[in-house]
XYZ file of C-alpha atoms in Angstrom:
175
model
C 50.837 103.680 -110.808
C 49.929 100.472 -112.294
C 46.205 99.566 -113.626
C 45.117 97.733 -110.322
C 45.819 100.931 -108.446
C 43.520 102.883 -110.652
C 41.119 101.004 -110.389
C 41.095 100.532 -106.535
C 41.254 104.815 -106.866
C 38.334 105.146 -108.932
C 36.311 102.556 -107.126
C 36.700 104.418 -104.093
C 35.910 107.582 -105.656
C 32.975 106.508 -106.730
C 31.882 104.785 -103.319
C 32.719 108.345 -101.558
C 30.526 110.120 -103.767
C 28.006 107.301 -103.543
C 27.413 107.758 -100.044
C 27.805 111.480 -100.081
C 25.009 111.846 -102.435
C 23.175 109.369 -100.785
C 23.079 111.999 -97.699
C 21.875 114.836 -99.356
C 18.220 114.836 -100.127
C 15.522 117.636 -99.973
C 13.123 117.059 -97.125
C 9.591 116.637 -97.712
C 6.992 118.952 -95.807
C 3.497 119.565 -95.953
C 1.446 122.740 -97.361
C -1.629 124.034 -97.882
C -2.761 125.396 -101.335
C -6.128 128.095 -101.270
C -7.006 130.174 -104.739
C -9.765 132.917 -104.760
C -10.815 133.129 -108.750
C -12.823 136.358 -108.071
C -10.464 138.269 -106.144
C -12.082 141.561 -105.371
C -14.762 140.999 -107.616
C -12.573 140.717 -110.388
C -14.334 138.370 -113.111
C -15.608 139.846 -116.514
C -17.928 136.932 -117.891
C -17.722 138.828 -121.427
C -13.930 139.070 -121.703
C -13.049 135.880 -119.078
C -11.029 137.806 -117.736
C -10.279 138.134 -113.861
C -7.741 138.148 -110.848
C -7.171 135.296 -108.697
C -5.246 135.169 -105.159
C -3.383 132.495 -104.387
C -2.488 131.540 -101.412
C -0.083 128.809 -99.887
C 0.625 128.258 -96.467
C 3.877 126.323 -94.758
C 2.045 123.871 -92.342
C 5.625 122.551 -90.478
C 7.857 125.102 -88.638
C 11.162 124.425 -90.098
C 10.960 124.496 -93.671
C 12.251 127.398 -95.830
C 10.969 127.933 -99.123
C 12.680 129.850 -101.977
C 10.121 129.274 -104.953
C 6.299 128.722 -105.591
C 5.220 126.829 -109.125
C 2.366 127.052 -110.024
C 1.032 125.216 -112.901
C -1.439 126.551 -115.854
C -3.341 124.325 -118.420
C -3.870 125.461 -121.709
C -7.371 123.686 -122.266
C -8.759 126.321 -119.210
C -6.593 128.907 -118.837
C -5.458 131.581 -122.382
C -1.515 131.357 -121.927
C -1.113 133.516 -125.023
C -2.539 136.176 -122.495
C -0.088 135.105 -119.633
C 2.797 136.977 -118.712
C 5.210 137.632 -115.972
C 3.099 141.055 -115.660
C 0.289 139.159 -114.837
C 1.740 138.360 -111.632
C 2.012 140.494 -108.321
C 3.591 138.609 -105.309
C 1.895 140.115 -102.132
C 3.619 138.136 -99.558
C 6.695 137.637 -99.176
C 8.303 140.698 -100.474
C 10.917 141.496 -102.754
C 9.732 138.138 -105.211
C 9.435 137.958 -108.429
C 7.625 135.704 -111.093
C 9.533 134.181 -114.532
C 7.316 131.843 -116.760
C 8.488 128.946 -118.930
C 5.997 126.838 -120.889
C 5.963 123.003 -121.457
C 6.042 121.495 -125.007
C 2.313 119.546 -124.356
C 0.044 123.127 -122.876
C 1.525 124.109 -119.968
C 3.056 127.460 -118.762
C 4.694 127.295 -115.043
C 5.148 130.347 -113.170
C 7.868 130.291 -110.846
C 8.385 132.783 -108.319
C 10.818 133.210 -106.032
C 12.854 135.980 -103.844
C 15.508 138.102 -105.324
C 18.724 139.314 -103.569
C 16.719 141.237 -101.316
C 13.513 139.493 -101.617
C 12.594 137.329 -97.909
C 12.685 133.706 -97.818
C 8.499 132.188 -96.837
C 8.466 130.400 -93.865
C 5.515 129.332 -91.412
C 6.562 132.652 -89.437
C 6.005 134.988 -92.142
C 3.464 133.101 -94.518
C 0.923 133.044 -96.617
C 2.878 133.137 -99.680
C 0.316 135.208 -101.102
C 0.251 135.949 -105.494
C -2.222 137.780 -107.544
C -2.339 136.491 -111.025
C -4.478 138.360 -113.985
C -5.675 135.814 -116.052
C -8.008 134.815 -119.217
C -10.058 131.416 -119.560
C -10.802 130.328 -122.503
C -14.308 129.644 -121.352
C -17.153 130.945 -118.619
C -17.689 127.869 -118.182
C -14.052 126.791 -116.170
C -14.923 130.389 -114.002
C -17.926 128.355 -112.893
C -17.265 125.054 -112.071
C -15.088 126.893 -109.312
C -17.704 125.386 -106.617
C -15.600 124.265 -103.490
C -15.475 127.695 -101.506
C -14.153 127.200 -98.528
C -16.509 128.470 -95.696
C -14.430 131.092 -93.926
C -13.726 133.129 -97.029
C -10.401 131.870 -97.879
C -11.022 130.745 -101.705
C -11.006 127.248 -103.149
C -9.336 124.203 -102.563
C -6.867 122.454 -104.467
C -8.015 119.714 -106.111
C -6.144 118.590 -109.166
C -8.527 117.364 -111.757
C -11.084 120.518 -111.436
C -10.447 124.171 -113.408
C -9.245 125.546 -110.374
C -7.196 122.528 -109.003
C -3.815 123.630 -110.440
C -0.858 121.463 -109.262
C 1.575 123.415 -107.407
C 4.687 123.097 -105.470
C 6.679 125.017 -102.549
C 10.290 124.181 -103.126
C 13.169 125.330 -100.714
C 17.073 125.000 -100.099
C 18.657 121.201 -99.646
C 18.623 120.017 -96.467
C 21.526 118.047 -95.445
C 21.044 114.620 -93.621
């Protein structure tokens, strides 16, 4: 083959994969984000120590989703006394939690299911997770002040000690 066939080759190559990757995408759906920081009664003002219950519900029907991150600050929250034992998955079963820290303060957790472990959906959710955790001040356990009325913990609101940033992520969907 000469150079001009080449380069029509390659050129269409690269317009096939264009468009192929163009199709694939992961689909955007919405979720809802609750945290009790007292679960059960759980906060020790002297040691700032306590267990919170997440919870995260799948507000659309059709998505699935394989992992839950949920990110910890370092200026609130004691990540030298975070570890992946610090996490129980409730809901779905058969999860399980691996943590990886940023280089500016942050630890994420990440859980997800193993082989065995159930995929959330709207059918089957909350994802439900208790996490054991230390502040590194009373004071972050008590600006906690958005209960929600029915009992079902705070609200997310990034920018607050309990408004951690989290995100549901699940398989790519295919246009």
């Amino acid at each position: 083959m000469n150079m001009k066939k080449y380069a029509k080759l390659a050129t269409l190559l690269v317009s096939v994969l264009l468009i192929t990757a163009g199709s694939t995408m992961a689909m955007p759906f919405s979720s809802s984000g609750f945290v009790n920081p007292n679960f059960n009664n759980s906060w020790n003002a002297a040691d700032l120590t306590g267990t919170a219950r997440f919870k995260f519900t799948i507000d659309e029907d059709w998505p699935q989703v394989t992992s839950v991150y949920i990110e910890f600050e370092n200026d609130i929250f004691n990540l030298d006394e975070l570890g992946v034992s610090d996490f129980t998955v409730q809901n779905p079963g058969g999860w399980s939690t691996s943590i990886f820290a940023s280089s500016i303060g942050y630890a994420f957790s990440v859980s997800s299911p193993s082989t065995a472990g159930a995929i959330a959906t709207a059918a089957n959710d909350p994802i439900i997770i208790d996490v054991a955790f230390t502040l590194r001040d009373a004071a972050m356990f008590n600006q906690a002040e958005e209960e929600i009325p029915d009992g079902g913990g705070w609200a997310w609101d990034e920018g607050q000690a309990w408004g951690l940033a989290y995100t549901l992520r699940g398989p790519i969907c295919l246009n």
